[in-house]
CSV table of C-alpha atoms in Angstrom, one decimal:
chain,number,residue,atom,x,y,z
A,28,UNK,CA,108.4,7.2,-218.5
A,29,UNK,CA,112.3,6.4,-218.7
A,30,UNK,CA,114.1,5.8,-215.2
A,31,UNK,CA,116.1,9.3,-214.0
A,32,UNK,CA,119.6,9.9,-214.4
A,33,UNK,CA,121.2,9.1,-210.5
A,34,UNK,CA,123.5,12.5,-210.9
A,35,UNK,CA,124.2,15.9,-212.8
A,36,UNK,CA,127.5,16.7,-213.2
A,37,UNK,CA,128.8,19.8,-214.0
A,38,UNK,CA,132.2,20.7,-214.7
A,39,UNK,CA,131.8,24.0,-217.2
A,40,UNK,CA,132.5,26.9,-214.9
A,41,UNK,CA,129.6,29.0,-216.9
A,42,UNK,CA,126.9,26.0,-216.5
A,43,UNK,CA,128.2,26.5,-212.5
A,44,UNK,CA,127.9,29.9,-212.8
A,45,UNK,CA,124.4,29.8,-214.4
A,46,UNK,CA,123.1,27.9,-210.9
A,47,UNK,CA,124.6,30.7,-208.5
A,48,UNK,CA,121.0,33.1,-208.6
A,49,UNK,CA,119.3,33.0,-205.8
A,50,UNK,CA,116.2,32.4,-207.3
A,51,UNK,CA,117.4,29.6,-209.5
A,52,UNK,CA,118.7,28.0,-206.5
A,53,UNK,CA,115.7,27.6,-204.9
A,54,UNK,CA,113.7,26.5,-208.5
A,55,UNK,CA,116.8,24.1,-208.5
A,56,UNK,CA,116.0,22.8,-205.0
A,57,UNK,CA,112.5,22.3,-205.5
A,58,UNK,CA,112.6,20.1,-208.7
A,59,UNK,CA,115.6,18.3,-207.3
A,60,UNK,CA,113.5,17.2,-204.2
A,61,UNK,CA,111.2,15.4,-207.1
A,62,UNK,CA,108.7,18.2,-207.5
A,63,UNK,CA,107.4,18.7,-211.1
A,64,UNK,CA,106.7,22.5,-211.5
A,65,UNK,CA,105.0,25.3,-214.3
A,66,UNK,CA,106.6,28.0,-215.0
A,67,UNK,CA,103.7,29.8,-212.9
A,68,UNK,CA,104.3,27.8,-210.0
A,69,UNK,CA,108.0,28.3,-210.3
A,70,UNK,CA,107.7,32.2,-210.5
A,71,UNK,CA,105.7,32.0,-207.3
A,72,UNK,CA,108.5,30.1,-205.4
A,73,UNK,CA,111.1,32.4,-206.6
A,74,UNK,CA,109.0,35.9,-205.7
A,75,UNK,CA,109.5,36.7,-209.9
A,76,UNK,CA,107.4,37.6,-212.7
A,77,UNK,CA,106.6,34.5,-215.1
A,78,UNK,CA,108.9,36.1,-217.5
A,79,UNK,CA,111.6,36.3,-215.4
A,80,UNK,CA,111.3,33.3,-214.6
A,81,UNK,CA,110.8,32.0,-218.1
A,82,UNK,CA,114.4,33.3,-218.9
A,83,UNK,CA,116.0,31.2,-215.5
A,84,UNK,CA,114.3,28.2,-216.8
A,85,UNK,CA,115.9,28.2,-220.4
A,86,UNK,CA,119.0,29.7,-219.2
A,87,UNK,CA,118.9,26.3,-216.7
A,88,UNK,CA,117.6,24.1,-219.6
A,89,UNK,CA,120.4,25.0,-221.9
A,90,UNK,CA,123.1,23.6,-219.5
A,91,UNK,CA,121.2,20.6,-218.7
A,92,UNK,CA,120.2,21.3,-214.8
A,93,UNK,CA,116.7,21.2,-215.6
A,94,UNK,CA,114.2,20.1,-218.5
A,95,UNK,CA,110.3,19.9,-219.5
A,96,UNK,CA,108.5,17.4,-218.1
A,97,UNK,CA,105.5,15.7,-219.9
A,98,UNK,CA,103.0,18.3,-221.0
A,99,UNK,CA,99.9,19.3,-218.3
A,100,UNK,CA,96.7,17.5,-219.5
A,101,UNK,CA,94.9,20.4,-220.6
A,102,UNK,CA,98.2,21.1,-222.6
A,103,UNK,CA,98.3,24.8,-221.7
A,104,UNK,CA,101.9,24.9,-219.8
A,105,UNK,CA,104.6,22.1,-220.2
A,106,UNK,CA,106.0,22.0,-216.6
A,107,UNK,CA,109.5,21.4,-215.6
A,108,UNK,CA,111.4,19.0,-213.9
A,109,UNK,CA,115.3,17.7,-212.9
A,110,UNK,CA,117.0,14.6,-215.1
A,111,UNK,CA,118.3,13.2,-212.3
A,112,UNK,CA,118.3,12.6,-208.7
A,113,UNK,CA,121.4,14.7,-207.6
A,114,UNK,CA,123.5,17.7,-208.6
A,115,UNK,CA,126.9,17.6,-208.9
A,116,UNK,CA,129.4,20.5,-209.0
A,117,UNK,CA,132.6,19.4,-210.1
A,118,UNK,CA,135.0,21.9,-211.2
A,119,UNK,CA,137.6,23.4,-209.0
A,120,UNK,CA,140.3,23.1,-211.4
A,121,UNK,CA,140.0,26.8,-213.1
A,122,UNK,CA,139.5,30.4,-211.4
A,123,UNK,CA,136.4,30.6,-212.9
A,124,UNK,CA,135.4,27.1,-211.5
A,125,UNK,CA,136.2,27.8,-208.2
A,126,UNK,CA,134.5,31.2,-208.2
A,127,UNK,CA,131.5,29.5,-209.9
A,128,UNK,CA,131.7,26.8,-207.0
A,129,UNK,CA,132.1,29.4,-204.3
A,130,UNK,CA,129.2,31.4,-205.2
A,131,UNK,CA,126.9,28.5,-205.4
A,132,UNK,CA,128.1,27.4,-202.2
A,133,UNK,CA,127.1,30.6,-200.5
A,134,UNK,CA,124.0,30.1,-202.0
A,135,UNK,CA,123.1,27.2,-200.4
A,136,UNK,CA,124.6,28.4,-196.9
A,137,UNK,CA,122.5,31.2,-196.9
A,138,UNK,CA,119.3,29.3,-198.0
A,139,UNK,CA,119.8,26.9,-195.1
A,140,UNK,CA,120.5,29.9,-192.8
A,141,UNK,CA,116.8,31.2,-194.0
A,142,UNK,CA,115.1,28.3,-192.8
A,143,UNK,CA,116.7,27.9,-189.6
A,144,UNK,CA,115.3,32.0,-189.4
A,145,UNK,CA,112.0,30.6,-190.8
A,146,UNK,CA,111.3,27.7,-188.1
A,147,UNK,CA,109.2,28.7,-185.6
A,148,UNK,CA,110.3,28.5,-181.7
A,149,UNK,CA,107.1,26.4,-181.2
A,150,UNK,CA,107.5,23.9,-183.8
A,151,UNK,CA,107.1,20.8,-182.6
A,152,UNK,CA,110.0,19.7,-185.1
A,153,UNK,CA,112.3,22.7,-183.7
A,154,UNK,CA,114.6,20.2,-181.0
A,155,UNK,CA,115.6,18.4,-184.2
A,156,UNK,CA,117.0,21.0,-185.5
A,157,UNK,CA,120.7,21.3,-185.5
A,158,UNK,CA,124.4,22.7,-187.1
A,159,UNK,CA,126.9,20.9,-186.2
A,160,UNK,CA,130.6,22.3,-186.3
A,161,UNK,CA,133.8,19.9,-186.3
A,162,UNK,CA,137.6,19.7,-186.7
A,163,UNK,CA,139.0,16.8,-187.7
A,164,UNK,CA,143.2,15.9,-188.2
A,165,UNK,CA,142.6,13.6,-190.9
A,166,UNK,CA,145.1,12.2,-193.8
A,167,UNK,CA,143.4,12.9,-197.4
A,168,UNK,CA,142.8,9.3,-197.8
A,169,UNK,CA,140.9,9.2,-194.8
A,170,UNK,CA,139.2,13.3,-195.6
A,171,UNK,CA,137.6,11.2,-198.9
A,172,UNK,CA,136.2,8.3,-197.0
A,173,UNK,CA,134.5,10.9,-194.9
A,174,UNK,CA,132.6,12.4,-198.0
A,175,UNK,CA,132.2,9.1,-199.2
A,176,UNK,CA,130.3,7.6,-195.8
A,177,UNK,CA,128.5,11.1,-195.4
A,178,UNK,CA,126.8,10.7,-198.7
A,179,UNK,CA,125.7,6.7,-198.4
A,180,UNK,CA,124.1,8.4,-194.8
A,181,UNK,CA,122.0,10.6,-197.0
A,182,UNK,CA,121.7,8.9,-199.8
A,183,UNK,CA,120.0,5.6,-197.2
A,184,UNK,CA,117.7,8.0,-196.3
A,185,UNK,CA,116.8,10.0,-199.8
A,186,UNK,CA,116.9,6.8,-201.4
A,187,UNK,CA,112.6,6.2,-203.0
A,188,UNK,CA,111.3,9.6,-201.2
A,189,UNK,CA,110.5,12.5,-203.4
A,190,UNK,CA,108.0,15.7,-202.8
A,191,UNK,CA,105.8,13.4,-205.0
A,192,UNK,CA,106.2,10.2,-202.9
A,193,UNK,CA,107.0,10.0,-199.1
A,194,UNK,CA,105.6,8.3,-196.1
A,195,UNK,CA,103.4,9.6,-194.0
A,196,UNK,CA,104.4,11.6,-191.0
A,197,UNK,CA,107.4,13.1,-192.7
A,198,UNK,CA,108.7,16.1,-193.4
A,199,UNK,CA,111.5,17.9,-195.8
A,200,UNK,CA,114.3,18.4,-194.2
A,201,UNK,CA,117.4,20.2,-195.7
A,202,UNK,CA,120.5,19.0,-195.2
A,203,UNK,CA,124.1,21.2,-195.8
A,204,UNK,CA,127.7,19.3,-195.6
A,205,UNK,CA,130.5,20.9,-195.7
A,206,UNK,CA,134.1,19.0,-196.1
A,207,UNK,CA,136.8,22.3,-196.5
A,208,UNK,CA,140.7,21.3,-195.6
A,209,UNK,CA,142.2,24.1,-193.4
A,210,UNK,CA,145.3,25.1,-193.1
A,211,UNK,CA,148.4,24.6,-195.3
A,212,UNK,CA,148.8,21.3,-196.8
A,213,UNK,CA,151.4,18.4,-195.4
A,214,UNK,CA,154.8,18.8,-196.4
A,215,UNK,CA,154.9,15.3,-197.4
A,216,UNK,CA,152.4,16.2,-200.1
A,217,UNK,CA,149.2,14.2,-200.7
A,218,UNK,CA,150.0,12.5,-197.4
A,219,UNK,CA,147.6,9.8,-197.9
């Protein structure tokens, strides 16, 4: 089996676009956490038919975000899985991009909203819970060293755990960062 790509990146405002379903976001989340999923099983997750479903999965497929994985070993149903270990979303330059972006950004917002909703008061997890809300006066320089420390943070602690292989005693946990400059820009420009 070859070694996983480390990241996805898409920059085509329609592959972006192609992510922003709700259902797709959450078949996306699933095989991105290292699950390896049927069609069936995906259909399930999503609350859609299996031909529904079928059409998310090749429209997915056909910009890269997702492939088949190695066939079942009765051979029946090829499952699916991610290329690589992270998604990237890189286009902000075009209208289309940013609306793309946007939309899968409220995507994700609203997913994480859903399961702090779904986590019971009595969880014994529920006290480690948390949102956290900041402003920051930083210089643009600085704003991109944020990102940059953020992600090695997560990344330390993604880095060999997948739904398929995790220590014991842990649990998924989502994550949601946000880095969004306010405001107008500097009148010095850039102001690095």
């Amino acid at each position: 089996m070859a070694a996983k790509k480390k990241r996805v990146v898409l920059t085509d405002p329609r592959a972006i676009r192609a992510l922003a379903h709700p259902a797709r976001q959450r078949i996306i989340d699933e095989l991105y956490s290292g699950r390896v999923l049927t069609a069936t099983e995906c259909a399930e997750l999503a609350g859609l038919t299996p031909s529904a479903t079928s059409y998310h999965l090749r429209a997915l497929s056909r910009w890269g975000i997702i492939e088949r994985a190695e066939g079942s070993p009765d051979g029946r149903e090829r499952p699916w899985q991610a290329p690589a270990t992270s998604l990237v979303i890189s286009s902000q330059s075009t209208g289309a991009g940013r609306l793309a972006s946007q939309a899968m950004m409220r995507s994700n917002i609203d997913r994480v909203m859903e399961q702090f909703e779904e986590l019971p008061g009595d969880d014994p997890w529920d006290g480690v819970s948390a949102m956290n809300r900041s402003r920051l006066w930083l210089t643009k320089a600085e704003t991109e060293q944020l990102d940059k420390d953020l992600m090695e943070v997560v990344n330390r602690y993604r880095r060999g755990r997948s739904a398929a292989s995790h220590p014991a005693g842990t649990r998924q946990v989502s994550t949601l960062i946000a880095i969004v400059p306010t405001g107008k820009p500097p009148a010095n420009g850039d102001a690095e």
